[in-house]
Coordinates of C-alpha atoms in Angstrom, one line a residue:
X1 CA 104.3 90.1 76.8
X2 CA 102.4 92.6 79.0
X3 CA 104.3 95.6 80.4
X4 CA 104.0 94.4 83.9
X5 CA 106.0 91.3 83.1
X6 CA 109.2 93.1 81.8
X7 CA 110.7 96.5 82.3
X8 CA 111.6 98.9 79.6
X9 CA 114.9 97.1 79.0
X10 CA 113.2 93.8 78.5
X11 CA 114.3 92.3 81.8
X12 CA 112.0 89.8 83.5
X13 CA 112.1 90.2 87.3
X14 CA 114.0 87.3 88.8
X15 CA 112.9 87.3 92.5
X16 CA 110.6 84.3 92.9
X17 CA 111.6 81.6 95.4
X18 CA 108.5 79.4 95.0
X19 CA 105.4 78.8 92.9
X20 CA 102.5 76.7 94.2
X21 CA 98.9 75.8 93.5
X22 CA 96.3 75.7 96.4
X23 CA 92.8 74.4 96.3
X24 CA 89.8 73.6 98.5
X25 CA 88.9 69.9 98.9
X26 CA 85.4 69.2 100.3
X27 CA 86.7 66.6 102.8
X28 CA 90.4 67.7 103.3
X29 CA 89.9 71.5 103.4
X30 CA 92.5 73.9 102.0
X31 CA 95.7 72.3 100.8
X32 CA 98.7 72.8 98.5
X33 CA 98.5 70.2 95.8
X34 CA 101.5 71.3 93.7
X35 CA 104.6 73.4 94.2
X36 CA 108.1 74.2 93.0
X37 CA 110.7 75.7 95.3
X38 CA 114.1 77.3 94.8
X39 CA 115.2 75.7 98.1
X40 CA 114.0 72.6 100.0
X41 CA 114.4 74.6 103.2
X42 CA 111.5 76.8 102.3
X43 CA 108.2 75.9 104.1
X44 CA 104.9 76.5 102.5
X45 CA 102.7 75.5 105.5
X46 CA 99.8 77.9 105.9
X47 CA 99.8 79.6 102.5
X48 CA 96.7 77.6 101.6
X49 CA 94.7 79.6 104.1
X50 CA 96.1 83.0 103.1
X51 CA 95.4 82.4 99.4
X52 CA 91.9 81.0 99.9
X53 CA 90.4 83.3 102.6
X54 CA 86.8 82.9 103.7
X55 CA 84.1 84.4 101.5
X56 CA 86.1 84.2 98.3
X57 CA 83.7 81.5 97.0
X58 CA 81.3 84.4 96.3
X59 CA 83.4 85.8 93.4
X60 CA 84.7 84.2 90.2
X61 CA 88.2 85.7 90.3
X62 CA 90.4 87.8 92.5
X63 CA 94.0 88.7 93.4
X64 CA 95.3 88.2 96.9
X65 CA 98.5 89.7 98.5
X66 CA 99.9 87.9 101.5
X67 CA 103.1 87.1 103.4
X68 CA 104.8 83.9 104.5
X69 CA 107.4 84.4 107.1
X70 CA 109.8 87.0 105.6
X71 CA 108.5 86.4 102.0
X72 CA 105.9 88.5 100.2
X73 CA 103.5 86.6 98.0
X74 CA 100.7 87.1 95.6
X75 CA 98.2 84.7 94.0
X76 CA 95.4 84.8 91.5
X77 CA 92.1 83.1 92.5
X78 CA 89.7 81.3 90.2
X79 CA 86.3 79.8 90.9
X80 CA 85.9 77.1 88.3
X81 CA 82.5 75.5 87.6
X82 CA 82.2 71.7 88.0
X83 CA 79.6 69.0 88.2
X84 CA 81.6 66.9 90.6
X85 CA 79.7 65.5 93.6
X86 CA 80.6 67.3 96.8
X87 CA 82.0 70.4 95.3
X88 CA 78.7 72.4 95.3
X89 CA 79.2 73.4 91.7
X90 CA 82.6 75.0 92.0
X91 CA 86.3 74.3 92.4
X92 CA 88.1 77.0 94.4
X93 CA 91.8 77.3 93.3
X94 CA 94.7 79.7 93.6
X95 CA 98.0 79.9 91.7
X96 CA 100.6 81.9 93.6
X97 CA 104.3 82.8 94.0
X98 CA 106.5 83.7 96.9
X99 CA 109.2 86.4 96.5
X100 CA 112.7 86.6 98.0
X101 CA 113.2 89.0 100.9
X102 CA 114.5 92.4 99.7
X103 CA 114.4 96.1 100.6
X104 CA 111.2 96.5 98.6
X105 CA 109.4 93.5 97.3
X106 CA 107.2 94.1 94.3
X107 CA 104.8 91.2 93.9
X108 CA 102.5 93.2 91.7
X109 CA 105.0 92.9 88.9
X110 CA 103.9 89.3 88.4
X111 CA 100.1 89.8 88.5
X112 CA 99.3 89.9 84.8
X113 CA 101.7 87.1 83.9
X114 CA 100.2 85.0 86.7
X115 CA 96.7 85.7 85.4
X116 CA 97.7 84.6 81.9
X117 CA 99.4 81.5 83.3
X118 CA 96.4 80.4 85.4
X119 CA 94.0 81.0 82.5
X120 CA 96.0 78.9 80.1
X121 CA 96.3 76.0 82.6
X122 CA 92.6 76.0 83.5
X123 CA 91.5 76.5 79.9
X124 CA 93.5 73.5 78.8
X125 CA 91.9 71.4 81.6
X126 CA 88.4 72.6 80.6
X127 CA 88.9 71.9 76.9
X128 CA 90.0 68.4 77.5
X129 CA 87.3 67.8 80.2
X130 CA 90.0 67.0 82.8
X131 CA 89.2 67.8 86.5
X132 CA 92.6 67.0 88.2
X133 CA 95.7 68.4 86.5
X134 CA 98.5 65.9 85.8
X135 CA 102.3 66.6 86.0
X136 CA 102.4 67.5 82.3
X137 CA 99.7 70.2 82.8
X138 CA 102.1 72.1 85.1
X139 CA 104.7 72.5 82.4
X140 CA 103.8 76.1 81.7
X141 CA 104.1 76.8 85.4
X142 CA 107.6 75.2 85.4
X143 CA 108.7 77.4 82.5
X144 CA 107.3 80.5 84.3
X145 CA 109.2 79.6 87.5
X146 CA 112.5 79.0 85.6
X147 CA 112.3 82.4 83.9
X148 CA 111.6 84.3 87.2
X149 CA 113.3 82.3 90.0
X150 CA 116.1 83.8 92.0
X151 CA 119.6 83.5 90.5
X152 CA 121.6 86.2 92.2
X153 CA 121.8 87.4 95.8
X154 CA 121.0 90.9 94.7
X155 CA 117.9 89.7 92.7
X156 CA 119.4 91.5 89.7
X157 CA 118.1 94.8 91.2
X158 CA 114.5 93.6 91.4
X159 CA 114.3 94.5 95.1
X160 CA 116.3 97.7 95.3
X161 CA 114.9 101.1 96.4
X162 CA 116.0 104.4 94.8
X163 CA 113.3 106.8 95.8
X164 CA 109.8 107.6 94.7
X165 CA 110.9 109.5 91.5
X166 CA 112.7 106.4 90.3
X167 CA 109.9 104.2 91.4
X168 CA 107.1 106.0 89.6
X169 CA 108.7 108.4 87.0
X170 CA 111.6 106.7 85.5
X171 CA 112.1 105.2 82.0
X172 CA 113.1 101.9 83.6
X173 CA 109.9 101.9 85.7
X174 CA 107.1 101.4 83.2
X175 CA 105.6 99.2 85.9
X176 CA 104.3 102.3 87.6
X177 CA 101.0 101.7 85.8
X178 CA 100.5 98.8 88.1
X179 CA 102.2 100.1 91.2
X180 CA 99.8 100.2 94.2
X181 CA 101.2 103.5 95.2
X182 CA 99.5 105.1 92.3
X183 CA 96.2 104.5 94.1
X184 CA 97.1 106.9 96.9
X185 CA 94.6 109.5 95.7
X186 CA 91.8 107.0 95.8
X187 CA 92.7 106.0 99.4
X188 CA 92.4 109.6 100.4
X189 CA 89.1 110.0 98.6
X190 CA 87.7 106.9 100.3
X191 CA 88.7 107.9 103.8
X192 CA 88.6 111.7 103.6
X193 CA 90.2 113.5 106.6
X194 CA 90.2 110.2 108.5
X195 CA 93.1 109.1 106.3
X196 CA 95.3 111.2 108.6
X197 CA 94.4 109.0 111.5
X198 CA 95.7 106.1 109.4
X199 CA 98.8 108.2 108.6
X200 CA 99.6 108.7 112.3
X201 CA 99.2 105.0 113.1
X202 CA 101.5 104.1 110.1
X203 CA 104.2 106.6 111.2
X204 CA 103.8 105.5 114.8
X205 CA 104.3 101.8 113.7
X206 CA 101.0 100.5 115.1
X207 CA 99.0 97.5 114.2
X208 CA 96.4 98.3 111.5
X209 CA 93.7 95.9 110.2
X210 CA 91.4 96.5 107.2
X211 CA 88.1 94.5 107.2
X212 CA 86.6 94.0 103.8
X213 CA 84.2 91.8 101.8
X214 CA 85.3 89.9 98.7
X215 CA 86.7 90.7 96.3
X216 CA 89.8 91.5 98.3
X217 CA 92.3 92.9 95.8
X218 CA 91.3 96.5 96.5
X219 CA 91.8 96.0 100.3
X220 CA 95.2 94.4 99.7
X221 CA 96.3 97.3 97.5
X222 CA 95.1 99.8 100.1
X223 CA 97.4 98.0 102.7
X224 CA 100.4 98.6 100.5
X225 CA 99.3 102.2 99.8
X226 CA 98.9 102.9 103.5
X227 CA 102.5 101.6 104.2
X228 CA 103.9 103.7 101.3
X229 CA 102.7 107.0 102.9
X230 CA 105.6 106.9 105.3
X231 CA 107.9 104.4 103.5
X232 CA 110.7 106.8 102.7
X233 CA 110.8 108.4 106.2
X234 CA 110.9 105.0 107.9
X235 CA 113.8 103.5 106.0
X236 CA 117.4 103.6 107.1
X237 CA 118.7 107.1 106.4
X238 CA 121.6 105.6 104.4
X239 CA 119.0 104.6 101.7
X240 CA 118.3 108.2 101.0
X241 CA 120.6 111.0 99.6
X242 CA 120.8 113.6 102.4
X243 CA 122.0 117.2 102.1
X244 CA 123.7 117.7 105.4
X245 CA 123.6 121.5 104.9
X246 CA 119.8 121.4 104.5
X247 CA 118.3 122.3 108.0
X248 CA 115.0 120.5 107.1
X249 CA 116.8 117.2 106.7
X250 CA 119.5 117.3 109.4
X251 CA 117.3 115.3 111.6
X252 CA 117.9 112.4 109.3
X253 CA 121.5 112.1 110.4
X254 CA 120.6 112.4 114.1
X255 CA 117.4 110.3 114.4
X256 CA 117.8 106.6 114.2
X257 CA 114.7 104.5 114.5
X258 CA 114.7 101.2 116.2
X259 CA 113.5 99.4 113.1
X260 CA 114.8 101.4 110.1
X261 CA 112.4 99.4 107.8
X262 CA 109.0 100.3 106.4
X263 CA 106.0 99.1 108.4
X264 CA 105.3 95.5 107.6
X265 CA 102.6 94.8 105.0
X266 CA 101.1 91.4 105.9
X267 CA 98.4 91.5 103.3
X268 CA 95.6 89.0 103.7
X269 CA 95.4 87.4 107.2
X270 CA 93.0 84.8 108.5
X271 CA 92.3 83.2 111.9
X272 CA 95.2 80.9 111.1
X273 CA 97.5 83.9 111.4
X274 CA 96.7 85.0 115.0
X275 CA 100.0 83.8 116.2
X276 CA 101.8 85.7 113.4
X277 CA 99.9 88.9 114.1
X278 CA 100.8 88.7 117.8
X279 CA 104.4 87.9 117.0
X280 CA 104.8 90.7 114.5
X281 CA 103.1 93.2 116.8
X282 CA 105.8 92.5 119.5
X283 CA 108.7 93.4 117.1
X284 CA 107.8 97.1 117.3
X285 CA 107.9 97.4 113.5
X286 CA 104.1 97.6 113.2
X287 CA 102.0 96.0 110.4
X288 CA 99.1 96.6 108.0
X289 CA 96.9 93.7 107.0
X290 CA 93.4 93.0 105.7
X291 CA 90.9 90.2 106.4
X292 CA 87.5 88.9 105.4
X293 CA 86.9 87.2 108.8
X294 CA 84.2 89.1 110.7
X295 CA 85.3 87.4 113.9
X296 CA 88.3 89.8 114.1
X297 CA 85.7 92.6 115.0
X298 CA 85.4 90.7 118.3
X299 CA 89.2 90.5 118.9
X300 CA 90.3 94.1 119.2
X301 CA 93.3 93.1 121.3
X302 CA 95.1 92.0 118.2
X303 CA 95.2 95.4 116.5
X304 CA 95.3 99.1 117.3
X305 CA 93.3 100.5 114.4
X306 CA 90.5 98.9 112.5
X307 CA 89.2 100.2 109.2
X308 CA 85.8 98.7 108.2
X309 CA 85.4 99.1 104.5
X310 CA 82.0 97.3 104.5
X311 CA 80.3 100.5 105.8
X312 CA 81.0 102.2 102.5
X313 CA 79.3 100.7 99.4
X314 CA 77.7 102.1 96.2
X315 CA 74.3 102.0 98.0
X316 CA 75.6 104.1 101.0
X317 CA 77.0 107.6 101.2
X318 CA 78.9 107.0 104.4
X319 CA 82.7 106.6 104.6
X320 CA 84.5 103.5 105.9
X321 CA 84.3 103.4 109.7
X322 CA 87.5 103.7 111.8
X323 CA 87.8 102.1 115.2
X324 CA 90.5 102.6 117.8
X325 CA 91.2 99.6 120.0
X326 CA 91.2 100.8 123.6
X327 CA 92.1 98.8 126.7
X328 CA 89.4 98.6 129.3
X329 CA 90.1 97.9 133.0
X330 CA 89.1 94.4 134.3
X331 CA 88.3 93.6 137.9
X332 CA 90.6 90.9 139.5
X333 CA 89.7 87.4 138.3
X334 CA 87.5 88.6 135.4
X335 CA 87.8 86.9 132.1
X336 CA 86.0 89.5 130.0
X337 CA 87.4 91.3 127.0
X338 CA 90.5 93.3 127.6
X339 CA 89.9 95.8 124.8
X340 CA 86.9 97.5 123.2
X341 CA 86.4 99.3 119.9
X342 CA 85.6 103.0 119.8
X343 CA 84.6 104.9 116.7
X344 CA 87.1 107.6 115.7
X345 CA 87.3 109.9 112.7
X346 CA 90.1 112.6 112.9
X347 CA 91.4 115.4 115.1
X348 CA 91.1 119.1 114.5
X349 CA 94.9 119.3 114.1
X350 CA 94.6 117.1 111.0
X351 CA 92.7 119.8 109.1
X352 CA 95.7 121.9 108.2
X353 CA 97.4 118.9 106.5
X354 CA 94.1 117.8 105.0
X355 CA 93.6 121.2 103.4
X356 CA 96.9 120.8 101.6
X357 CA 96.0 117.3 100.4
X358 CA 92.5 118.3 99.4
X359 CA 93.9 121.1 97.3
X360 CA 95.7 118.6 95.2
X361 CA 92.8 116.1 95.0
X362 CA 90.3 118.9 94.1
X363 CA 92.3 120.0 91.1
X364 CA 92.8 116.4 90.1
X365 CA 89.2 115.1 90.7
X366 CA 87.4 118.1 89.0
X367 CA 89.1 117.2 85.7
X368 CA 88.8 113.4 85.9
X369 CA 87.2 112.1 82.7
X370 CA 86.9 108.5 84.2
X371 CA 84.2 107.3 86.6
X372 CA 86.7 105.7 88.9
X373 CA 87.0 108.8 91.2
X374 CA 83.3 109.5 91.7
X375 CA 80.0 107.6 91.7
X376 CA 79.2 106.1 88.3
X377 CA 76.4 107.7 86.4
X378 CA 75.3 104.2 85.2
X379 CA 74.4 103.0 88.8
X380 CA 70.8 102.4 89.4
X381 CA 69.0 105.5 90.7
X382 CA 68.1 103.9 93.9
X383 CA 71.8 103.2 94.6
X384 CA 72.8 106.8 93.8
X385 CA 73.7 108.9 96.8
X386 CA 71.1 111.6 96.7
X387 CA 73.1 114.0 98.7
X388 CA 76.2 114.2 100.9
X389 CA 73.8 115.5 103.6
X390 CA 72.3 112.0 104.1
X391 CA 75.3 110.9 106.2
X392 CA 75.6 112.6 109.6
X393 CA 79.4 111.8 109.7
X394 CA 79.9 113.6 106.4
X395 CA 78.1 116.7 107.9
X396 CA 80.3 116.3 110.9
X397 CA 83.4 116.3 108.7
X398 CA 82.4 119.4 106.8
X399 CA 81.5 121.3 109.9
X400 CA 84.8 120.3 111.6
X401 CA 86.9 121.3 108.6
X402 CA 85.3 124.7 108.5
X403 CA 85.4 125.3 112.2
X404 CA 89.0 124.0 112.6
X405 CA 90.2 126.0 109.7
X406 CA 88.8 129.2 111.2
X407 CA 90.1 128.3 114.7
X408 CA 93.6 127.4 113.5
X409 CA 93.8 130.3 111.1
X410 CA 94.2 128.0 108.1
X411 CA 91.2 129.0 106.0
X412 CA 93.4 129.4 102.9
X413 CA 96.9 129.4 104.2
X414 CA 99.7 127.0 104.5
X415 CA 101.8 126.2 107.6
X416 CA 105.0 128.0 107.1
X417 CA 106.8 125.6 109.4
X418 CA 105.8 122.3 107.8
X419 CA 104.7 123.1 104.3
X420 CA 107.0 125.9 103.2
X421 CA 108.7 125.2 99.9
X422 CA 110.3 127.4 97.4
X423 CA 113.3 126.2 95.6
X424 CA 112.6 122.5 95.4
X425 CA 115.1 121.8 98.2
X426 CA 114.2 119.5 101.1
X427 CA 114.2 122.5 103.4
X428 CA 111.0 123.7 101.5
X429 CA 109.0 120.5 101.2
X430 CA 105.4 120.7 100.5
X431 CA 104.4 124.2 99.4
X432 CA 102.4 122.9 96.5
X433 CA 100.3 125.8 95.1
X434 CA 97.9 124.5 92.5
X435 CA 95.3 126.2 90.5
X436 CA 91.7 125.9 91.6
X437 CA 89.5 126.8 94.6
X438 CA 90.1 125.3 98.0
X439 CA 86.7 123.7 98.3
X440 CA 86.4 122.3 101.8
X441 CA 83.6 119.9 100.9
X442 CA 84.3 116.2 100.3
X443 CA 83.2 114.5 97.1
X444 CA 81.1 111.4 97.4
X445 CA 83.3 108.2 97.3
X446 CA 82.7 104.6 97.9
X447 CA 84.4 101.2 97.7
X448 CA 83.6 99.7 94.3
X449 CA 82.2 96.3 93.4
X450 CA 84.0 93.9 91.1
X451 CA 85.0 95.5 87.8
X452 CA 84.2 99.1 88.8
X453 CA 87.9 100.1 89.4
X454 CA 89.8 100.6 92.6
X455 CA 92.0 103.7 92.1
X456 CA 91.9 107.4 92.0
X457 CA 92.5 108.6 88.5
X458 CA 93.4 112.1 87.4
X459 CA 91.9 113.1 84.1
X460 CA 93.8 114.4 81.1
X461 CA 94.4 118.1 81.0
X462 CA 96.4 120.5 78.9
X463 CA 97.9 121.7 82.2
X464 CA 100.0 118.6 83.1
X465 CA 103.3 120.3 82.4
X466 CA 102.0 123.4 84.1
X467 CA 101.3 121.4 87.2
X468 CA 104.8 120.2 87.3
X469 CA 106.1 123.8 87.1
X470 CA 103.6 125.1 89.7
X471 CA 104.2 122.4 92.2
X472 CA 108.0 122.6 92.0
X473 CA 108.1 119.0 92.9
X474 CA 111.5 117.3 93.5
X475 CA 112.2 114.0 95.2
X476 CA 115.6 112.8 96.5
X477 CA 116.8 109.8 94.6
X478 CA 120.1 108.1 93.9
X479 CA 121.7 109.0 90.6
X480 CA 120.3 106.4 88.1
X481 CA 121.4 108.2 85.0
X482 CA 117.8 108.6 83.9
X483 CA 116.1 112.0 84.1
X484 CA 113.1 111.6 81.9
X485 CA 110.4 109.1 81.2
X486 CA 109.7 107.8 77.7
X487 CA 106.2 106.9 76.8
X488 CA 105.7 103.1 76.3
X489 CA 104.2 101.6 73.2
X490 CA 103.2 98.5 75.0
X491 CA 99.6 97.8 76.1
X492 CA 98.3 95.9 79.0
X493 CA 95.8 93.1 78.6
X494 CA 92.6 94.1 80.3
X495 CA 90.6 91.6 82.2
X496 CA 87.4 91.6 84.2
X497 CA 89.3 92.3 87.4
X498 CA 89.6 95.8 88.8
X499 CA 92.2 97.6 86.7
X500 CA 93.8 100.9 86.5
X501 CA 91.5 103.3 84.6
X502 CA 94.3 104.3 82.2
X503 CA 94.6 100.9 80.6
X504 CA 94.3 101.0 76.9
X505 CA 96.4 102.2 73.9
X506 CA 99.6 103.7 75.4
X507 CA 100.3 105.5 72.1
X508 CA 97.2 107.6 72.6
X509 CA 98.4 111.1 73.7
X510 CA 95.4 111.6 76.0
X511 CA 96.1 108.3 77.8
X512 CA 99.8 109.1 78.2
X513 CA 99.0 112.6 79.4
X514 CA 96.5 111.2 81.9
X515 CA 99.1 108.8 83.2
X516 CA 101.7 111.5 83.6
X517 CA 99.2 113.6 85.5
X518 CA 98.5 110.6 87.8
X519 CA 102.2 110.3 88.5
X520 CA 102.5 114.0 89.3
X521 CA 99.5 113.9 91.6
X522 CA 100.9 110.8 93.5
X523 CA 104.3 112.4 93.9
X524 CA 102.7 115.6 95.1
X525 CA 100.7 113.8 97.7
X526 CA 103.7 111.7 98.9
X527 CA 105.8 114.9 99.1
X528 CA 103.2 116.6 101.2
X529 CA 103.0 113.7 103.6
X530 CA 106.8 113.6 103.8
X531 CA 107.0 117.4 104.5
X532 CA 104.7 117.0 107.5
X533 CA 106.7 114.0 108.7
X534 CA 110.0 115.8 108.3
X535 CA 108.8 118.8 110.2
X536 CA 107.5 116.8 113.2
X537 CA 110.6 114.6 113.4
X538 CA 112.8 117.7 113.2
X539 CA 110.9 119.1 116.2
X540 CA 111.4 115.8 118.0
X541 CA 115.1 116.1 117.6
X542 CA 115.1 119.4 119.6
X543 CA 113.0 117.9 122.3
X544 CA 114.8 114.6 123.0
X545 CA 118.1 115.1 125.0
X546 CA 119.3 111.6 124.1
X547 CA 119.3 112.7 120.4
X548 CA 120.8 116.2 120.8
X549 CA 123.6 114.8 123.1
X550 CA 124.3 111.9 120.8
X551 CA 124.5 109.5 123.7
X552 CA 121.7 107.1 124.5
X553 CA 120.1 107.6 127.8
X554 CA 116.9 106.5 129.5
X555 CA 114.8 109.3 130.6
X556 CA 111.2 110.5 130.9
X557 CA 110.4 113.8 129.3
X558 CA 107.2 115.6 130.4
X559 CA 105.7 118.0 127.9
X560 CA 102.7 120.3 128.2
X561 CA 99.8 120.8 125.8
X562 CA 101.5 124.0 124.8
X563 CA 104.5 122.0 123.6
X564 CA 102.2 119.9 121.4
X565 CA 101.1 123.0 119.5
X566 CA 104.7 123.4 118.3
X567 CA 104.3 120.1 116.5
X568 CA 101.0 121.4 115.0
X569 CA 99.1 118.8 117.0
X570 CA 95.9 119.2 119.0
X571 CA 96.7 120.0 122.6
X572 CA 93.3 118.6 123.6
X573 CA 93.6 115.4 121.5
X574 CA 94.4 112.1 123.3
X575 CA 95.3 110.5 120.0
X576 CA 97.8 113.3 119.2
X577 CA 99.3 112.8 122.7
X578 CA 99.7 109.0 122.0
X579 CA 101.1 109.8 118.6
X580 CA 103.9 111.8 120.1
X581 CA 104.6 109.0 122.5
X582 CA 104.8 106.5 119.6
X583 CA 107.3 108.7 117.8
X584 CA 109.5 109.0 120.9
X585 CA 109.4 105.3 121.4
X586 CA 110.7 104.7 117.9
X587 CA 113.2 107.5 117.7
X588 CA 113.9 108.5 121.3
X589 CA 117.0 106.2 121.8
X590 CA 115.6 105.2 125.2
X591 CA 113.9 108.4 126.1
X592 CA 110.1 108.4 126.6
X593 CA 107.6 111.3 126.3
X594 CA 104.7 111.8 128.6
X595 CA 102.1 114.5 127.8
X596 CA 100.8 116.3 130.9
X597 CA 97.1 116.6 130.4
X598 CA 95.8 117.7 133.8
X599 CA 93.4 120.5 134.3
X600 CA 96.1 122.9 135.3
X601 CA 98.0 122.2 132.1
X602 CA 95.0 122.6 129.9
X603 CA 93.9 125.8 131.7
X604 CA 97.4 127.2 131.2
X605 CA 97.4 126.4 127.5
X606 CA 94.0 128.0 126.9
X607 CA 94.6 131.2 128.8
X608 CA 98.4 131.5 128.1
X609 CA 99.7 130.9 131.6
X610 CA 102.9 129.0 132.3

């Protein structure tokens, strides 16, 4: 059995509450034609639209992440050839599962087993020349469901959260090879400095939509990766071990968010989910979703940030385009659009944090032996990006990085306040000093076609252990009794879908070393994000009287652009001003922040008055 079906102790995850089969009928549309449920109270209405989104008929197979009410789900899609009249040569089908609600649902643990199950069922039908499956054809699915359905309220630990070290670097977590979080480095390479705009919207619990073309698995994974950037910081503080004597983490015991859950990952959404998107947006938790419906580009009132992945392809050197949804005033009685999309990249205040992330990525990418992190050398010459200078936005990024670095005094330095680390304690998160030059240029990246890979992959290097020593990385986790990973002798079955680039023989020392390096890189990136989050939230504690006094009170706090500098935010940036307001709304216990941005305030900040 593949390693993503069981953990290192041979336990199959038992967290499934339903398994179903959805298909497209030429006269009836999308429908669920077979299912098994752990409870008759569970409704499956609508999953047929999430699992068969528009445009998926263009690909032979795919993986789709989605949600149904409080349940996370995942399905494997297959386009099966047929000569039936009315089907236009293909049958479109999806076999999926729904998971029980838990602290951290992990639907990716079932992907490989679902692929194998779907292939076995469809192969049996094709061999016998049968078009419509009978009840006996679903017997393998029944066995699959019985092995993995929920039996205990605690899901036998399948939905527990113990911290990132336990999640990615633990002998009981061999599933890290298939964990979407391992793709964080690729998300940063795709978006560049604009990834920090995404980071602010995630931490600020805004509504984020990713627009993509089929296949959709990569976009679904990027949704999960985006949410994981701030996952540890957004959870209830009781889920993390806190050192109350550590000044960098004392804010944990004083700040209490309204939600105390990670931002909601909706996965794939369609026009059928408009009500769900509106309802989830009003909860204040925020959400991240992806879609293939281009009509969402004309409905900016349903989201706050749009990431258009279609503007970045192997034939283009441009990055994905980010749009902010901005309200526009309407005259009385007008029925025009209430919001408009405005292109946005990043702010100058992001450069300091980006330099730290770029330092890690540069060391990693320079030694990557796989083509997943950079354009493939086998791509046709006419599809090769001839130069990063062909994209004006890439030039803009490079110029802004250099200018902002000089202006902020961060050409090669760290922020002592937010990145200072020394002893591995939480008071010193983020001072990751790695070998290599701080090259401020951005490598060419693109969103890959089917089969070209979807992740950032660090290459093997004799320096893996040295990286661990140099970075001094630690991560707070509960005591699990396991301090070291053991290499796995299992191997994952490779398919024609996008896969992790380190699939192969796990006994190969180079493969194991490359995987270890990928874990270290991911932990270093997560640690750097968390360091910045910890610093800014600790500054927020000092600013909010309702937090320092310990008694909730409703008040409006006016701060000047000069105060924003203490957060290492741009005093002239309207996005940074809104970002602070988002944080206060989540953690202010009734208090609200308003940034004064009049001419007098800006003049005083620039010339040092007031």
